[in-house]
Amino acid sequence: MASKEDFFEHIEKGYSTKGDFITMGAAMLNGEAINSALVKVPLKTLNRHGLIAGATGTGKTKTLQVLAENLSDKGIPVLLMDLKGDLSGLAQPSPGHPKIDERHAKIGIPFEPKRFPVEILSLSEQDGVKLRATVSEFGPVLLSRILDLSETQEGITAVIFKYCDDNKLPLLDLKDFKKVLQYATGEGKEEFTKEYGRISTSSTGTILRKIIELEQQGADLFFGEKSFDVNDLTRIDEEGRGYINILRLTDIQDRPKLFSTFMLSLLAEIYDTFPELGDSERPELILFIDEAHLIFNEASKALLDQIESIVKLIRSKGIGLYFVTQNPTDVPNEVLAQLGLKVQHALRAFTARDRKAIKLTAENYPLSEFYDTKEVLTSLGIGEALISALDEKGRPTPLAATLLRAPMSRMDILTENELKDVIDSSKLVKKYGEVIDRESAYEILNEKIEKAEELAKEEKEEAQTKRRTSNTRRSTRQNPVIKVLTSATFIRGVLGVLKKVMR
Ligand SMILES: Nc1ncnc2c1ncn2[C@@H]1O[C@H](COP(=O)(O)OP(=O)(O)O)[C@@H](O)[C@H]1O
Ligand SMILES: [Mg+2]
């Protein structure tokens, strides 16, 4: 049997880092924490993404909390997708507990209760900073993916965006998009055919149906203004701590399509907005997605491809994505293969399927001369996990069963009043609170249709009185007057579209 000294040395060597790092806890041998054998994750490789997995009640959410706190302490902002609403406690210090003191004595690091700067975000009617995006910003490619459109339908969607671009029609919400779609095969049929070719009514009909389906999941709350500036996710407070942005998603758990729409648009927007970093010593922003199986289970093949490619690309912008889920097999293999940090809590071995999952999971970890990985996977206690990270050179660190540190903030949720205080004192809530309904494609097209109808009526009357219409007058009148909108948001939207079209 391996000696404690050998093991200590193994961990010390494998987890030593020159740069800054986060301490996760102490490594364990034969179920016992080895004091001061610290498991450390370098900030440098945190943009290489990660996974927190394990059965219910084994400590996944607390691990997420510990990571978020320590990132914030290092001045790194965080975005948490809180599907169960159990992370708000980050805004209050831990009340402490003898068990926590015991845990930290075993690990060999002090326990320091603290609160963290928290911002509450929302995708729906719930209180908090409203996250919205315009259809223009969303772009034709993403919209097609999310609606699961065929190639022909995707082509039509691209034409609709192009038409709006050419004619300066802002596409703000889904109402705008539906209007242009109807116009293309209705009143505007001639104009469209001349400029872009014939558009089939059956295709626009299908697209319309799919949009209505998306609306039924509440997507109309998400599309519109004022659109969220992703730079607001990277705020640092006066004490130099990164903001912890908690997106409360308790009310959209049963609406996976809306959730994946949002996720994908957010990732695309971050990808578009953040500068290329190259080799950086620390990440810019870390995203945690709790209950991540929700975005993967219902996603179409096209959507999965899109997620996979964004996961690959976004890391050069210093963005790390962390998936939290019960079973590693919930995450597609192509995504799993790209994850740098793996925190595996205990798995249960009730059924044959469970045992198969355990075998598969064990095979995904580096071999260790100190552990039987399969055996450790089923015997870990609560708040303990197998960890494998990437060292500063990008090599896997030694596998370490770890007694994890406790969250410095409250493990329980905020009271109603505490939550209200956080929301009331937020600057961002005010910034994004106002509902704007600017003149956009819907209104402009309606006006245009009305004018065309008026014109047709007039012409009919004129013809009836047999008065000749002068050619010049006719041609100016037939040119629809479209307002040129030059607001900053519109320009930003168009640029977004162009970038996304070109990709
Ligand atoms: N790192 C930890 N330090 C102290 N207690 C922990 C830790 N991790 C888990 N626990 C305890 O276990 C409970 C369940 O953890 P939780 O993270 O909610 O599980 P999961 O998200 O996997 O269902 C917590 O309420 C807490 O009491
Ligand atoms: Mg949980």
GROMACS .gro file of C-alpha atoms in nm, residues 95-494:
model
  400
   95PRO     CA    1  -2.329   3.161   0.933
   96GLY     CA    2  -2.061   2.896   0.993
   97HIS     CA    3  -2.104   2.548   1.143
   98PRO     CA    4  -1.890   2.314   1.357
   99LYS     CA    5  -1.894   2.065   1.067
  100ILE     CA    6  -1.750   2.327   0.835
  101ASP     CA    7  -1.471   2.400   1.086
  102GLU     CA    8  -1.401   2.027   1.110
  103ARG     CA    9  -1.388   1.998   0.731
  104HIS     CA   10  -1.145   2.289   0.700
  105ALA     CA   11  -0.924   2.157   0.980
  106LYS     CA   12  -0.887   1.834   0.783
  107ILE     CA   13  -0.807   2.022   0.463
  108GLY     CA   14  -0.559   2.249   0.638
  109ILE     CA   15  -0.687   2.586   0.517
  110PRO     CA   16  -0.870   2.854   0.723
  111PHE     CA   17  -1.244   2.909   0.682
  112GLU     CA   18  -1.344   3.271   0.627
  113PRO     CA   19  -1.718   3.356   0.598
  114LYS     CA   20  -1.780   3.621   0.327
  115ARG     CA   21  -2.047   3.768   0.104
  116PHE     CA   22  -2.002   3.833  -0.268
  117PRO     CA   23  -2.125   4.096  -0.514
  118VAL     CA   24  -2.433   3.946  -0.678
  119GLU     CA   25  -2.651   4.058  -0.966
  120ILE     CA   26  -2.985   3.883  -1.028
  121LEU     CA   27  -3.083   3.836  -1.394
  122SER     CA   28  -3.407   3.712  -1.547
  123LEU     CA   29  -3.534   3.586  -1.882
  124SER     CA   30  -3.899   3.625  -1.798
  125GLU     CA   31  -4.139   3.829  -1.586
  126GLN     CA   32  -3.942   3.752  -1.268
  127ASP     CA   33  -3.766   4.044  -1.098
  128GLY     CA   34  -3.408   4.119  -1.188
  129VAL     CA   35  -3.205   4.246  -1.481
  130LYS     CA   36  -3.404   4.162  -1.794
  131LEU     CA   37  -3.202   3.977  -2.056
  132ARG     CA   38  -3.324   4.048  -2.405
  133ALA     CA   39  -3.191   4.036  -2.760
  134THR     CA   40  -3.335   4.168  -3.085
  135VAL     CA   41  -3.410   3.935  -3.374
  136SER     CA   42  -3.156   4.136  -3.581
  137GLU     CA   43  -2.883   4.059  -3.331
  138PHE     CA   44  -2.988   3.697  -3.320
  139GLY     CA   45  -2.922   3.673  -3.691
  140PRO     CA   46  -3.053   3.440  -3.964
  141VAL     CA   47  -2.814   3.152  -3.896
  142LEU     CA   48  -2.900   3.111  -3.531
  143LEU     CA   49  -3.268   3.170  -3.589
  144SER     CA   50  -3.270   2.893  -3.850
  145ARG     CA   51  -3.085   2.657  -3.617
  146ILE     CA   52  -3.316   2.720  -3.329
  147LEU     CA   53  -3.624   2.674  -3.547
  148ASP     CA   54  -3.471   2.362  -3.698
  149LEU     CA   55  -3.534   2.486  -4.053
  150SER     CA   56  -3.461   2.302  -4.376
  151GLU     CA   57  -3.208   2.440  -4.619
  152THR     CA   58  -3.479   2.605  -4.833
  153GLN     CA   59  -3.643   2.760  -4.529
  154GLU     CA   60  -3.304   2.878  -4.405
  155GLY     CA   61  -3.252   3.046  -4.742
  156ILE     CA   62  -3.582   3.229  -4.706
  157THR     CA   63  -3.488   3.341  -4.357
  158ALA     CA   64  -3.162   3.481  -4.490
  159VAL     CA   65  -3.356   3.667  -4.763
  160ILE     CA   66  -3.591   3.817  -4.504
  161PHE     CA   67  -3.294   3.948  -4.306
  162LYS     CA   68  -3.132   4.078  -4.625
  163TYR     CA   69  -3.452   4.255  -4.726
  164CYS     CA   70  -3.476   4.421  -4.385
  165ASP     CA   71  -3.112   4.516  -4.406
  166ASP     CA   72  -3.153   4.666  -4.754
  167ASN     CA   73  -3.465   4.854  -4.655
  168LYS     CA   74  -3.355   4.959  -4.305
  169LEU     CA   75  -3.636   4.775  -4.134
  170PRO     CA   76  -3.533   4.697  -3.777
  171LEU     CA   77  -3.620   4.341  -3.674
  172LEU     CA   78  -3.667   4.381  -3.303
  173ASP     CA   79  -3.909   4.116  -3.192
  174LEU     CA   80  -4.077   3.808  -3.339
  175LYS     CA   81  -4.378   4.017  -3.435
  176ASP     CA   82  -4.153   4.206  -3.678
  177PHE     CA   83  -4.014   3.892  -3.830
  178LYS     CA   84  -4.357   3.736  -3.876
  179LYS     CA   85  -4.483   4.053  -4.042
  180VAL     CA   86  -4.203   4.059  -4.301
  181LEU     CA   87  -4.250   3.689  -4.363
  182GLN     CA   88  -4.619   3.742  -4.438
  183TYR     CA   89  -4.544   4.048  -4.646
  184ALA     CA   90  -4.298   3.853  -4.862
  185THR     CA   91  -4.571   3.626  -4.997
  186GLY     CA   92  -4.854   3.877  -4.958
  187GLU     CA   93  -4.860   4.247  -5.034
  188GLY     CA   94  -4.490   4.258  -5.106
  189LYS     CA   95  -4.482   3.954  -5.333
  190GLU     CA   96  -4.397   4.147  -5.651
  191GLU     CA   97  -4.124   4.347  -5.485
  192PHE     CA   98  -3.968   4.034  -5.335
  193THR     CA   99  -3.988   3.828  -5.655
  194LYS     CA  100  -3.820   4.105  -5.851
  195GLU     CA  101  -3.536   4.151  -5.603
  196TYR     CA  102  -3.479   3.808  -5.453
  197GLY     CA  103  -3.671   3.552  -5.655
  198ARG     CA  104  -3.991   3.370  -5.579
  199ILE     CA  105  -4.065   3.269  -5.223
  200SER     CA  106  -4.299   2.977  -5.166
  201THR     CA  107  -4.601   3.025  -4.942
  202SER     CA  108  -4.576   2.674  -4.805
  203SER     CA  109  -4.220   2.742  -4.680
  204THR     CA  110  -4.313   3.070  -4.515
  205GLY     CA  111  -4.611   2.888  -4.365
  206THR     CA  112  -4.383   2.630  -4.204
  207ILE     CA  113  -4.147   2.895  -4.072
  208LEU     CA  114  -4.440   3.085  -3.926
  209ARG     CA  115  -4.569   2.773  -3.752
  210LYS     CA  116  -4.228   2.708  -3.599
  211ILE     CA  117  -4.202   3.065  -3.474
  212ILE     CA  118  -4.541   3.036  -3.308
  213GLU     CA  119  -4.421   2.719  -3.138
  214LEU     CA  120  -4.120   2.909  -3.003
  215GLU     CA  121  -4.344   3.193  -2.887
  216GLN     CA  122  -4.556   2.945  -2.696
  217GLN     CA  123  -4.250   2.868  -2.484
  218GLY     CA  124  -4.230   3.236  -2.394
  219ALA     CA  125  -3.968   3.347  -2.646
  220ASP     CA  126  -4.156   3.671  -2.710
  221LEU     CA  127  -4.037   3.783  -2.366
  222PHE     CA  128  -3.679   3.726  -2.470
  223PHE     CA  129  -3.683   3.891  -2.812
  224GLY     CA  130  -3.697   4.270  -2.811
  225GLU     CA  131  -3.539   4.576  -2.661
  226LYS     CA  132  -3.354   4.694  -2.467
  227SER     CA  133  -3.101   4.436  -2.576
  228PHE     CA  134  -2.852   4.320  -2.317
  229ASP     CA  135  -2.491   4.427  -2.354
  230VAL     CA  136  -2.278   4.125  -2.264
  231ASN     CA  137  -2.003   4.359  -2.143
  232ASP     CA  138  -2.225   4.413  -1.839
  233LEU     CA  139  -2.144   4.056  -1.735
  234THR     CA  140  -1.781   4.139  -1.663
  235ARG     CA  141  -1.821   4.401  -1.393
  236ILE     CA  142  -1.581   4.422  -1.100
  237ASP     CA  143  -1.684   4.577  -0.766
  238GLU     CA  144  -1.496   4.849  -0.570
  239GLU     CA  145  -1.302   4.583  -0.382
  240GLY     CA  146  -1.181   4.423  -0.703
  241ARG     CA  147  -1.408   4.119  -0.683
  242GLY     CA  148  -1.579   3.989  -0.993
  243TYR     CA  149  -1.957   4.015  -1.000
  244ILE     CA  150  -2.148   3.689  -0.969
  245ASN     CA  151  -2.439   3.716  -1.211
  246ILE     CA  152  -2.714   3.474  -1.120
  247LEU     CA  153  -2.964   3.405  -1.394
  248ARG     CA  154  -3.275   3.267  -1.226
  249LEU     CA  155  -3.432   3.011  -1.454
  250THR     CA  156  -3.672   2.841  -1.216
  251ASP     CA  157  -3.967   2.929  -1.437
  252ILE     CA  158  -3.823   2.805  -1.765
  253GLN     CA  159  -3.714   2.457  -1.661
  254ASP     CA  160  -4.002   2.311  -1.856
  255ARG     CA  161  -3.923   2.522  -2.162
  256PRO     CA  162  -3.598   2.372  -2.288
  257LYS     CA  163  -3.628   2.530  -2.632
  258LEU     CA  164  -3.633   2.878  -2.485
  259PHE     CA  165  -3.340   2.791  -2.263
  260SER     CA  166  -3.128   2.659  -2.548
  261THR     CA  167  -3.227   2.954  -2.767
  262PHE     CA  168  -3.108   3.187  -2.500
  263MET     CA  169  -2.788   2.993  -2.429
  264LEU     CA  170  -2.688   2.983  -2.789
  265SER     CA  171  -2.761   3.348  -2.854
  266LEU     CA  172  -2.568   3.446  -2.543
  267LEU     CA  173  -2.266   3.241  -2.646
  268ALA     CA  174  -2.278   3.381  -3.000
  269GLU     CA  175  -2.304   3.736  -2.867
  270ILE     CA  176  -2.015   3.682  -2.627
  271TYR     CA  177  -1.815   3.530  -2.907
  272ASP     CA  178  -1.885   3.830  -3.130
  273THR     CA  179  -1.818   4.090  -2.862
  274PHE     CA  180  -1.515   3.970  -2.668
  275PRO     CA  181  -1.169   4.026  -2.813
  276GLU     CA  182  -0.934   3.744  -2.904
  277LEU     CA  183  -0.697   3.688  -2.611
  278GLY     CA  184  -0.441   3.436  -2.721
  279ASP     CA  185  -0.244   3.290  -2.434
  280SER     CA  186  -0.376   3.459  -2.120
  281GLU     CA  187  -0.287   3.408  -1.754
  282ARG     CA  188  -0.653   3.419  -1.646
  283PRO     CA  189  -1.005   3.387  -1.786
  284GLU     CA  190  -1.231   3.686  -1.858
  285LEU     CA  191  -1.560   3.525  -1.764
  286ILE     CA  192  -1.672   3.184  -1.642
  287LEU     CA  193  -2.018   3.046  -1.716
  288PHE     CA  194  -2.179   2.767  -1.517
  289ILE     CA  195  -2.477   2.580  -1.654
  290ASP     CA  196  -2.655   2.381  -1.382
  291GLU     CA  197  -2.883   2.098  -1.496
  292ALA     CA  198  -2.701   2.108  -1.830
  293HIS     CA  199  -2.875   1.796  -1.960
  294LEU     CA  200  -3.171   2.026  -2.031
  295ILE     CA  201  -2.994   2.200  -2.316
  296PHE     CA  202  -2.859   1.880  -2.464
  297ASN     CA  203  -3.157   1.646  -2.434
  298GLU     CA  204  -3.396   1.848  -2.647
  299ALA     CA  205  -3.145   1.999  -2.887
  300SER     CA  206  -3.161   1.919  -3.258
  301LYS     CA  207  -2.855   1.793  -3.442
  302ALA     CA  208  -2.802   2.135  -3.599
  303LEU     CA  209  -2.817   2.300  -3.260
  304LEU     CA  210  -2.574   2.051  -3.108
  305ASP     CA  211  -2.328   2.118  -3.390
  306GLN     CA  212  -2.358   2.488  -3.321
  307ILE     CA  213  -2.299   2.439  -2.948
  308GLU     CA  214  -1.999   2.218  -3.015
  309SER     CA  215  -1.834   2.467  -3.245
  310ILE     CA  216  -1.895   2.759  -3.009
  311VAL     CA  217  -1.752   2.559  -2.718
  312LYS     CA  218  -1.441   2.504  -2.926
  313LEU     CA  219  -1.404   2.865  -3.042
  314ILE     CA  220  -1.501   3.062  -2.735
  315ARG     CA  221  -1.210   2.956  -2.521
  316SER     CA  222  -0.965   3.174  -2.716
  317LYS     CA  223  -1.171   3.468  -2.590
  318GLY     CA  224  -1.099   3.369  -2.231
  319ILE     CA  225  -1.445   3.229  -2.166
  320GLY     CA  226  -1.480   2.905  -1.970
  321LEU     CA  227  -1.798   2.698  -1.980
  322TYR     CA  228  -1.878   2.462  -1.695
  323PHE     CA  229  -2.153   2.205  -1.726
  324VAL     CA  230  -2.317   2.074  -1.411
  325THR     CA  231  -2.518   1.756  -1.452
  326GLN     CA  232  -2.587   1.422  -1.286
  327ASN     CA  233  -2.422   1.195  -1.537
  328PRO     CA  234  -2.125   1.278  -1.758
  329THR     CA  235  -2.305   1.089  -2.034
  330ASP     CA  236  -2.564   1.373  -2.036
  331VAL     CA  237  -2.304   1.582  -2.219
  332PRO     CA  238  -2.231   1.495  -2.586
  333ASN     CA  239  -1.898   1.319  -2.642
  334GLU     CA  240  -1.763   1.594  -2.868
  335VAL     CA  241  -1.817   1.845  -2.588
  336LEU     CA  242  -1.690   1.609  -2.315
  337ALA     CA  243  -1.367   1.558  -2.506
  338GLN     CA  244  -1.294   1.932  -2.479
  339LEU     CA  245  -1.331   1.968  -2.103
  340GLY     CA  246  -1.022   2.053  -1.900
  341LEU     CA  247  -1.148   2.041  -1.541
  342LYS     CA  248  -1.351   1.744  -1.427
  343VAL     CA  249  -1.507   1.731  -1.082
  344GLN     CA  250  -1.681   1.400  -1.039
  345HIS     CA  251  -1.892   1.353  -0.727
  346ALA     CA  252  -2.018   1.012  -0.617
  347LEU     CA  253  -2.220   0.798  -0.856
  348ARG     CA  254  -2.471   0.540  -0.740
  349ALA     CA  255  -2.456   0.181  -0.859
  350PHE     CA  256  -2.816   0.060  -0.836
  351THR     CA  257  -2.881  -0.076  -1.183
  352ALA     CA  258  -2.682  -0.241  -1.460
  353ARG     CA  259  -2.708   0.086  -1.648
  354ASP     CA  260  -2.558   0.272  -1.351
  355ARG     CA  261  -2.267   0.029  -1.341
  356LYS     CA  262  -2.208   0.077  -1.711
  357ALA     CA  263  -2.206   0.455  -1.665
  358ILE     CA  264  -1.955   0.418  -1.380
  359LYS     CA  265  -1.728   0.208  -1.597
  360LEU     CA  266  -1.748   0.462  -1.880
  361THR     CA  267  -1.685   0.750  -1.641
  362ALA     CA  268  -1.383   0.580  -1.484
  363GLU     CA  269  -1.233   0.526  -1.828
  364ASN     CA  270  -1.248   0.900  -1.892
  365TYR     CA  271  -1.009   0.975  -1.605
  366PRO     CA  272  -0.632   0.948  -1.600
  367LEU     CA  273  -0.503   0.624  -1.449
  368SER     CA  274  -0.379   0.646  -1.092
  369GLU     CA  275  -0.142   0.418  -0.906
  370PHE     CA  276  -0.312   0.527  -0.583
  371TYR     CA  277  -0.676   0.455  -0.663
  372ASP     CA  278  -0.917   0.208  -0.809
  373THR     CA  279  -1.122   0.477  -0.986
  374LYS     CA  280  -1.441   0.271  -1.015
  375GLU     CA  281  -1.432   0.188  -0.647
  376VAL     CA  282  -1.364   0.551  -0.546
  377LEU     CA  283  -1.650   0.675  -0.767
  378THR     CA  284  -1.908   0.487  -0.562
  379SER     CA  285  -1.755   0.543  -0.219
  380LEU     CA  286  -1.705   0.923  -0.220
  381GLY     CA  287  -1.890   1.109   0.058
  382ILE     CA  288  -2.093   1.429   0.032
  383GLY     CA  289  -1.877   1.728  -0.057
  384GLU     CA  290  -1.603   1.497  -0.188
  385ALA     CA  291  -1.513   1.447  -0.554
  386LEU     CA  292  -1.259   1.301  -0.793
  387ILE     CA  293  -1.076   1.588  -0.959
  388SER     CA  294  -0.866   1.602  -1.270
  389ALA     CA  295  -0.757   1.942  -1.398
  390LEU     CA  296  -0.508   2.081  -1.648
  391ASP     CA  297  -0.179   2.218  -1.522
  392GLU     CA  298  -0.027   2.539  -1.657
  393LYS     CA  299   0.124   2.354  -1.950
  394GLY     CA  300  -0.212   2.199  -2.033
  395ARG     CA  301  -0.123   1.850  -1.908
  396PRO     CA  302  -0.374   1.656  -1.695
  397THR     CA  303  -0.301   1.680  -1.324
  398PRO     CA  304  -0.291   1.361  -1.114
  399LEU     CA  305  -0.632   1.218  -1.032
  400ALA     CA  306  -0.724   1.330  -0.680
  401ALA     CA  307  -1.013   1.221  -0.460
  402THR     CA  308  -1.071   1.554  -0.287
  403LEU     CA  309  -1.230   1.671   0.036
  404LEU     CA  310  -1.376   1.995  -0.097
  405ARG     CA  311  -1.368   2.323   0.092
  406ALA     CA  312  -1.701   2.467   0.210
  407PRO     CA  313  -1.867   2.771   0.053
  408MET     CA  314  -1.772   3.096   0.229
  409SER     CA  315  -2.117   3.236   0.159
  410ARG     CA  316  -2.450   3.105   0.279
  411MET     CA  317  -2.543   2.756   0.154
  412ASP     CA  318  -2.912   2.836   0.193
  413ILE     CA  319  -3.109   3.076  -0.028
  414LEU     CA  320  -3.185   3.443   0.043
  415THR     CA  321  -3.511   3.545   0.209
  416GLU     CA  322  -3.764   3.738  -0.002
  417ASN     CA  323  -3.652   4.064   0.160
  418GLU     CA  324  -3.283   3.997   0.110
  419LEU     CA  325  -3.347   3.918  -0.255
  420LYS     CA  326  -3.551   4.235  -0.295
  421ASP     CA  327  -3.263   4.437  -0.147
  422VAL     CA  328  -3.018   4.295  -0.401
  423ILE     CA  329  -3.255   4.374  -0.690
  424ASP     CA  330  -3.352   4.720  -0.562
  425SER     CA  331  -2.992   4.830  -0.525
  426SER     CA  332  -2.891   4.712  -0.874
  427LYS     CA  333  -2.792   4.968  -1.135
  428LEU     CA  334  -2.843   4.720  -1.416
  429VAL     CA  335  -3.205   4.650  -1.321
  430LYS     CA  336  -3.277   5.017  -1.386
  431LYS     CA  337  -3.074   5.024  -1.707
  432TYR     CA  338  -3.263   4.733  -1.865
  433GLY     CA  339  -3.595   4.783  -1.690
  434GLU     CA  340  -3.768   5.018  -1.932
  435VAL     CA  341  -3.971   4.855  -2.208
  436ILE     CA  342  -3.903   5.019  -2.542
  437ASP     CA  343  -4.131   4.963  -2.838
  438ARG     CA  344  -3.957   5.156  -3.110
  439GLU     CA  345  -4.097   5.178  -3.460
  440SER     CA  346  -3.974   4.863  -3.629
  441ALA     CA  347  -4.047   4.637  -3.927
  442TYR     CA  348  -4.401   4.564  -3.811
  443GLU     CA  349  -4.510   4.927  -3.793
  444ILE     CA  350  -4.316   5.037  -4.099
  445LEU     CA  351  -4.456   4.762  -4.319
  446ASN     CA  352  -4.808   4.825  -4.197
  447GLU     CA  353  -4.766   5.188  -4.292
  448LYS     CA  354  -4.626   5.091  -4.630
  449ILE     CA  355  -4.914   4.853  -4.697
  450GLU     CA  356  -5.164   5.120  -4.598
  451LYS     CA  357  -5.000   5.371  -4.830
  452ALA     CA  358  -4.998   5.122  -5.117
  453GLU     CA  359  -5.367   5.052  -5.062
  454GLU     CA  360  -5.444   5.423  -5.055
  455LEU     CA  361  -5.248   5.471  -5.371
  456ALA     CA  362  -5.429   5.187  -5.544
  457LYS     CA  363  -5.762   5.334  -5.439
  458GLU     CA  364  -5.665   5.677  -5.563
  459GLU     CA  365  -5.548   5.539  -5.892
  460LYS     CA  366  -5.870   5.353  -5.937
  461GLU     CA  367  -6.066   5.671  -5.877
  462GLU     CA  368  -5.840   5.861  -6.109
  463ALA     CA  369  -5.889   5.602  -6.380
  464GLN     CA  370  -6.261   5.625  -6.329
  465THR     CA  371  -6.261   6.000  -6.383
  466LYS     CA  372  -6.043   5.924  -6.688
  467ARG     CA  373  -5.782   6.172  -6.591
  468ARG     CA  374  -5.437   6.088  -6.716
  469THR     CA  375  -5.174   6.038  -6.451
  470SER     CA  376  -4.839   6.196  -6.519
  471ASN     CA  377  -4.556   5.946  -6.535
  472THR     CA  378  -4.326   6.135  -6.308
  473ARG     CA  379  -4.584   6.173  -6.039
  474ARG     CA  380  -4.664   5.809  -6.056
  475SER     CA  381  -4.311   5.691  -6.022
  476THR     CA  382  -4.236   5.899  -5.714
  477ARG     CA  383  -4.555   5.789  -5.555
  478GLN     CA  384  -4.489   5.427  -5.619
  479ASN     CA  385  -4.160   5.449  -5.446
  480PRO     CA  386  -4.250   5.363  -5.091
  481VAL     CA  387  -4.123   5.606  -4.839
  482ILE     CA  388  -3.930   5.413  -4.584
  483LYS     CA  389  -3.793   5.588  -4.286
  484VAL     CA  390  -3.423   5.560  -4.251
  485LEU     CA  391  -3.353   5.478  -3.893
  486THR     CA  392  -3.009   5.558  -3.771
  487SER     CA  393  -3.029   5.484  -3.403
  488ALA     CA  394  -2.724   5.323  -3.251
  489THR     CA  395  -2.905   5.001  -3.162
  490PHE     CA  396  -3.011   4.951  -3.519
  491ILE     CA  397  -2.662   4.989  -3.654
  492ARG     CA  398  -2.532   4.746  -3.394
  493GLY     CA  399  -2.804   4.501  -3.492
  494VAL     CA  400  -2.723   4.516  -3.859
   0.00000   0.00000   0.00000
